[in-house]
Amino acid sequence: MTRSTFTLSTTLAAIGLASSMAIASTAQADYPEQDIRLIIPYGPGGATDILFRLISQEAEKTLGESIVPVNMAGAGATLGSRNVKDADPDGYTLLGSHDTIALSKLAGTVDYSFDAFEPIALLTQTINIPTTHANHPVQSADEIADYVSEHPGQVRFSMIPSSTDHFFWAQFFQEAGIDMADVRLVGYPDTGQQVSALLAEEIDFAMFNLPSGGAFFEDGSFRPLGIAHPERLDSMPDVPTLREQGIEMDHSTSRGIFAPKGTPQEVLDTIADAYGQALENEEVSSRIENEFGSVVRFLAGDDYQAFLDENEAALSAAAENIDFQN
């Protein structure tokens, strides 16, 4: 290649690269220009579905384009997460999910976790509550350990295998000093069947939260035994936290938005800003807290990444006490 040919090729390549960068920059600057799909890896009507729809309806006012929720249930919430993981990183396919991403990896269901996505923002946390039925002799969470020691091998705790409540009980047993060999973990396919089982007094304890158990707390069918949060909930001021009862643990379902790996930072920032503004709407935040028993907690960027790292480390520690059977 002669010097002049080399110079011409280099110049053309530089022009091409600059053009591509300019096009990409313009595209990002104009984002969004079409509807955005938000994949929710659960069926319609549950707490996860309702909360993401509520906040997204407000966020799309800032974005100027529609955010279209798509329920994609199946395979333990991994059908939807895998769909987003493998989507084009253009900002038009997002995932609304929670701790289940890490739980699926720890349970051996999939080979990826939070690090397979670009985290955008944490939006809400739903605080979990150990619960029993109204006729049970246990009145508070700090009485559970003594009750188990008095009835070894007979006390029944419900859970959905490899789900949030499975990890909740593993962590609870460790912090409360309960030997897992002394309890019976009873598996159910979904929360609804756990509610029916506790109403029928077929089990002693279940883990619920306000979206799943609130109506039963209110009518007295269920007894909340403690709040797995550093502070008491405004909607349940008479129920002490677990920490107040000497059980040093917090536990919640932490919902956030994720994008495929490689999505441009400018796009991630635009989406995070829209959801952050949505949560500043007083009507939205009031409904999240009072109707759905959750707390608003907005974290974006490095703060959200640090939260996910800490959350996954805690779940990994709890997983050491769980015998997964896939």
Coordinates of C-alpha atoms in Angstrom, one line a residue:
M1 CA 0.0 0.0 0.0
T2 CA 1.4 3.4 -1.0
R3 CA 1.5 6.3 1.5
S4 CA -1.2 8.1 -0.3
T5 CA -3.5 5.0 -0.4
F6 CA -2.9 4.4 3.3
T7 CA -3.7 8.1 4.1
L8 CA -6.9 7.9 2.1
S9 CA -8.0 4.7 3.7
T10 CA -7.3 6.0 7.2
T11 CA -9.2 9.2 6.4
L12 CA -12.2 7.4 5.1
A13 CA -12.2 5.1 8.2
A14 CA -12.0 8.1 10.5
I15 CA -14.9 9.7 8.6
G16 CA -16.9 6.5 8.9
L17 CA -16.2 6.1 12.6
A18 CA -17.1 9.8 13.2
S19 CA -20.3 9.4 11.3
S20 CA -21.3 6.3 13.2
M21 CA -20.5 8.0 16.5
A22 CA -22.5 11.1 15.4
I23 CA -25.5 8.9 14.4
A24 CA -25.3 7.0 17.7
S25 CA -25.0 10.2 19.7
T26 CA -28.0 11.7 17.8
A27 CA -30.0 8.5 18.4
Q28 CA -29.3 8.6 22.1
A29 CA -30.0 12.3 22.3
D30 CA -33.4 11.7 20.7
Y31 CA -34.2 8.7 22.9
P32 CA -37.0 7.6 23.2
E33 CA -38.6 7.8 19.8
Q34 CA -41.0 4.8 20.2
D35 CA -42.9 2.8 22.8
I36 CA -40.7 1.0 25.4
R37 CA -41.5 -2.6 26.4
L38 CA -41.3 -3.3 30.1
I39 CA -41.1 -7.0 30.7
I40 CA -42.7 -8.1 34.0
P41 CA -41.7 -11.8 34.6
Y42 CA -44.9 -12.5 36.5
G43 CA -48.6 -12.7 35.6
P44 CA -51.0 -9.8 35.9
G45 CA -52.5 -8.6 39.2
G46 CA -49.7 -9.4 41.6
A47 CA -47.9 -6.8 43.7
T48 CA -44.9 -6.7 41.2
D49 CA -47.2 -6.1 38.2
I50 CA -49.3 -3.5 40.0
L51 CA -46.4 -1.5 41.3
F52 CA -44.5 -1.4 38.0
R53 CA -47.6 -0.4 36.1
L54 CA -48.4 2.4 38.5
I55 CA -44.9 4.0 38.5
S56 CA -44.4 3.5 34.7
Q57 CA -47.7 5.3 33.9
E58 CA -46.2 8.4 35.6
A59 CA -42.7 7.9 34.2
E60 CA -43.9 7.9 30.6
K61 CA -45.1 11.5 31.1
T62 CA -41.5 12.5 31.4
L63 CA -40.2 10.3 28.6
G64 CA -42.9 11.4 26.1
E65 CA -43.4 7.9 24.9
S66 CA -45.5 5.0 26.2
I67 CA -44.1 2.3 28.5
V68 CA -46.0 -0.8 27.6
P69 CA -46.0 -3.5 30.4
V70 CA -45.7 -7.0 29.1
N71 CA -46.4 -9.9 31.5
M72 CA -44.1 -12.8 30.7
A73 CA -44.5 -15.3 33.4
G74 CA -42.9 -18.8 33.4
A75 CA -39.9 -20.8 34.4
G76 CA -39.8 -19.2 37.9
A77 CA -39.6 -15.7 36.5
T78 CA -36.7 -16.6 34.3
L79 CA -38.6 -16.6 31.0
G80 CA -39.0 -12.8 31.2
S81 CA -35.5 -12.0 32.5
R82 CA -33.9 -14.1 29.9
N83 CA -35.9 -12.4 27.2
V84 CA -34.6 -9.0 28.3
K85 CA -31.0 -10.3 28.8
D86 CA -30.9 -11.4 25.2
A87 CA -32.7 -8.3 23.8
D88 CA -31.0 -5.5 21.8
P89 CA -29.4 -3.0 24.2
D90 CA -31.2 0.0 22.6
G91 CA -33.3 1.1 25.6
Y92 CA -36.6 -0.2 24.1
T93 CA -36.8 -3.5 26.1
L94 CA -36.5 -3.2 29.9
L95 CA -37.1 -5.6 32.8
G96 CA -39.0 -4.8 36.0
S97 CA -38.1 -7.4 38.6
H98 CA -36.6 -7.9 42.0
D99 CA -34.4 -10.3 44.1
T100 CA -35.6 -13.2 42.2
I101 CA -32.9 -12.6 39.6
A102 CA -30.2 -13.5 42.2
L103 CA -32.3 -16.2 43.8
S104 CA -32.7 -18.1 40.5
K105 CA -28.9 -18.1 40.1
L106 CA -28.3 -19.3 43.7
A107 CA -31.0 -22.0 43.2
G108 CA -29.2 -23.3 40.1
T109 CA -32.2 -22.5 37.8
V110 CA -30.2 -20.2 35.6
D111 CA -26.5 -19.3 35.1
Y112 CA -26.8 -15.5 35.4
S113 CA -27.6 -12.9 38.0
F114 CA -27.8 -9.1 38.4
D115 CA -24.5 -8.8 36.6
A116 CA -26.1 -9.9 33.3
F117 CA -28.0 -6.6 33.1
E118 CA -27.4 -2.9 33.3
P119 CA -29.1 -1.8 36.6
I120 CA -31.1 1.4 36.1
A121 CA -32.8 2.2 39.4
L122 CA -34.3 0.7 42.6
L123 CA -37.9 1.9 43.0
T124 CA -39.6 0.3 46.0
Q125 CA -39.2 -2.2 48.8
T126 CA -42.0 -4.3 50.2
I127 CA -41.3 -5.2 53.8
N128 CA -41.8 -8.9 54.8
I129 CA -43.6 -10.0 57.9
P130 CA -43.5 -13.4 59.7
T131 CA -47.1 -14.3 60.2
T132 CA -49.3 -16.9 62.0
H133 CA -53.1 -17.5 62.3
A134 CA -55.3 -15.9 65.0
N135 CA -55.6 -19.0 67.1
H136 CA -51.9 -19.8 67.4
P137 CA -50.3 -19.5 70.8
V138 CA -47.2 -17.6 69.5
Q139 CA -47.8 -13.8 69.8
S140 CA -44.5 -12.4 68.5
A141 CA -41.5 -13.4 66.4
D142 CA -39.2 -13.7 69.4
E143 CA -41.4 -16.5 70.7
I144 CA -41.0 -18.7 67.7
A145 CA -37.6 -20.2 68.7
D146 CA -39.0 -21.3 72.1
Y147 CA -42.1 -22.8 70.5
V148 CA -39.9 -24.8 68.0
S149 CA -37.7 -26.1 70.9
E150 CA -40.9 -27.2 72.7
H151 CA -42.2 -29.0 69.6
P152 CA -39.1 -30.2 67.7
G153 CA -40.0 -31.6 64.2
Q154 CA -43.6 -30.6 64.5
V155 CA -43.7 -26.9 63.6
R156 CA -44.7 -26.1 60.0
F157 CA -43.3 -23.2 58.0
S158 CA -44.7 -22.5 54.5
M159 CA -42.6 -21.3 51.6
I160 CA -42.4 -21.3 47.8
P161 CA -39.2 -23.4 47.0
S162 CA -36.2 -21.2 46.0
S163 CA -38.3 -18.0 46.3
T164 CA -38.1 -15.0 48.6
D165 CA -39.8 -16.6 51.5
H166 CA -37.6 -19.7 51.3
F167 CA -34.6 -17.4 51.8
F168 CA -36.5 -15.4 54.5
W169 CA -36.9 -18.4 56.7
A170 CA -33.3 -19.6 56.2
Q171 CA -32.1 -16.2 57.4
F172 CA -34.7 -16.1 60.2
F173 CA -33.7 -19.5 61.6
Q174 CA -30.1 -18.5 61.6
E175 CA -30.7 -15.1 63.3
A176 CA -33.2 -16.6 65.8
G177 CA -31.0 -19.5 66.7
I178 CA -33.4 -22.2 65.3
D179 CA -31.9 -25.5 64.1
M180 CA -33.4 -26.3 60.7
A181 CA -33.4 -29.9 61.7
D182 CA -36.2 -29.1 64.2
V183 CA -38.6 -27.5 61.7
R184 CA -40.7 -28.7 58.8
L185 CA -40.6 -26.5 55.6
V186 CA -43.8 -27.1 53.6
G187 CA -43.6 -26.1 49.9
Y188 CA -46.5 -24.4 48.0
P189 CA -46.6 -23.3 44.4
D190 CA -47.8 -19.7 45.1
T191 CA -48.8 -17.2 47.7
G192 CA -52.5 -17.8 47.3
Q193 CA -52.2 -21.4 48.4
Q194 CA -50.1 -20.3 51.4
V195 CA -52.8 -17.9 52.4
S196 CA -55.4 -20.8 52.2
A197 CA -53.2 -23.1 54.2
L198 CA -52.7 -20.6 57.0
L199 CA -56.4 -19.8 57.1
A200 CA -57.1 -23.5 57.4
E201 CA -54.4 -23.7 60.1
E202 CA -52.6 -26.4 58.2
I203 CA -49.3 -24.6 58.8
D204 CA -48.0 -22.6 61.8
F205 CA -46.1 -19.8 60.1
A206 CA -45.9 -18.1 56.7
M207 CA -44.0 -15.0 55.4
F208 CA -46.4 -12.4 54.0
N209 CA -46.3 -8.7 53.4
L210 CA -49.0 -6.0 53.2
P211 CA -50.0 -6.7 49.6
S212 CA -50.5 -10.4 50.2
G213 CA -51.6 -10.4 53.9
G214 CA -52.9 -6.9 54.6
A215 CA -56.6 -7.7 54.4
F216 CA -56.2 -10.7 56.7
F217 CA -54.2 -8.6 59.2
E218 CA -57.0 -6.1 59.1
D219 CA -59.8 -8.5 59.7
G220 CA -57.9 -10.4 62.4
S221 CA -57.5 -13.7 60.6
F222 CA -53.7 -13.4 60.6
R223 CA -51.4 -12.1 63.3
P224 CA -48.3 -10.2 62.2
L225 CA -45.3 -11.2 64.4
G226 CA -42.7 -8.6 63.5
I227 CA -41.6 -6.1 60.8
A228 CA -38.4 -7.1 58.9
H229 CA -37.3 -3.5 58.5
P230 CA -35.2 -1.0 60.6
E231 CA -38.3 1.0 61.4
R232 CA -41.9 0.2 62.1
L233 CA -44.4 0.7 59.3
D234 CA -46.7 3.7 59.5
S235 CA -49.6 1.4 58.6
M236 CA -48.8 -1.0 61.4
P237 CA -47.5 1.2 64.2
D238 CA -48.2 -1.3 67.0
V239 CA -46.2 -4.2 65.4
P240 CA -42.5 -4.1 66.6
T241 CA -39.6 -4.7 64.2
L242 CA -37.6 -7.9 64.4
R243 CA -34.6 -5.9 65.6
E244 CA -36.7 -4.6 68.5
Q245 CA -37.3 -8.2 69.4
G246 CA -33.6 -9.1 69.3
I247 CA -33.6 -10.7 65.8
E248 CA -31.0 -8.8 63.8
M249 CA -32.3 -9.0 60.3
D250 CA -34.1 -6.9 57.7
H251 CA -35.9 -8.5 54.7
S252 CA -37.8 -7.1 51.8
T253 CA -38.7 -7.6 48.2
S254 CA -36.7 -4.9 46.4
R255 CA -38.1 -4.0 43.0
G256 CA -36.1 -2.2 40.3
I257 CA -35.6 -1.6 36.5
F258 CA -32.9 -3.3 34.5
A259 CA -31.7 -3.1 30.8
P260 CA -29.8 -5.4 28.6
K261 CA -26.0 -5.3 29.0
G262 CA -24.4 -2.7 26.8
T263 CA -27.3 -0.2 26.8
P264 CA -25.7 3.3 26.5
Q265 CA -25.3 5.2 29.7
E266 CA -27.2 8.2 28.4
V267 CA -30.2 6.0 27.8
L268 CA -29.9 4.5 31.3
D269 CA -29.7 8.0 32.8
T270 CA -32.8 9.1 30.9
I271 CA -34.9 6.2 32.1
A272 CA -33.6 6.6 35.7
D273 CA -34.5 10.3 35.7
A274 CA -38.0 9.6 34.4
Y275 CA -38.7 6.9 37.1
G276 CA -37.1 9.2 39.8
Q277 CA -39.5 12.0 38.9
A278 CA -42.4 9.6 38.9
L279 CA -41.7 8.6 42.5
E280 CA -41.7 12.3 43.5
N281 CA -45.4 12.5 42.6
E282 CA -47.2 12.5 45.9
E283 CA -50.2 10.6 44.7
V284 CA -48.0 7.8 43.4
S285 CA -45.8 7.6 46.5
S286 CA -48.9 7.7 48.7
R287 CA -50.5 4.8 46.8
I288 CA -47.3 2.8 47.0
E289 CA -47.1 3.2 50.8
N290 CA -50.8 3.1 51.8
E291 CA -52.4 0.8 49.3
F292 CA -49.5 -1.6 48.6
G293 CA -47.7 -1.6 51.9
S294 CA -44.3 -0.8 50.4
V295 CA -41.8 2.0 50.8
V296 CA -40.3 4.2 48.1
R297 CA -36.6 3.9 47.9
F298 CA -35.0 5.3 44.8
L299 CA -31.4 4.5 44.1
A300 CA -29.7 4.8 40.7
G301 CA -26.2 4.4 39.1
D302 CA -23.4 3.4 41.5
D303 CA -25.7 3.5 44.5
Y304 CA -28.0 0.9 43.0
Q305 CA -25.1 -1.3 41.9
A306 CA -23.7 -1.2 45.5
F307 CA -27.2 -2.1 46.8
L308 CA -27.4 -5.1 44.5
D309 CA -23.9 -6.3 45.4
E310 CA -24.8 -6.2 49.1
N311 CA -28.2 -7.8 48.6
E312 CA -26.7 -10.7 46.6
A313 CA -24.0 -11.3 49.2
A314 CA -26.7 -11.6 51.9
L315 CA -28.8 -13.9 49.8
S316 CA -25.7 -16.0 49.1
A317 CA -25.0 -16.4 52.8
A318 CA -28.6 -17.5 53.4
A319 CA -28.4 -20.0 50.5
E320 CA -25.7 -21.9 52.4
N321 CA -28.5 -23.2 54.7
I322 CA -30.8 -24.3 51.9
D323 CA -30.9 -27.6 50.2
F324 CA -32.1 -26.8 46.7
Q325 CA -33.9 -29.6 44.9
N326 CA -34.3 -28.7 41.2

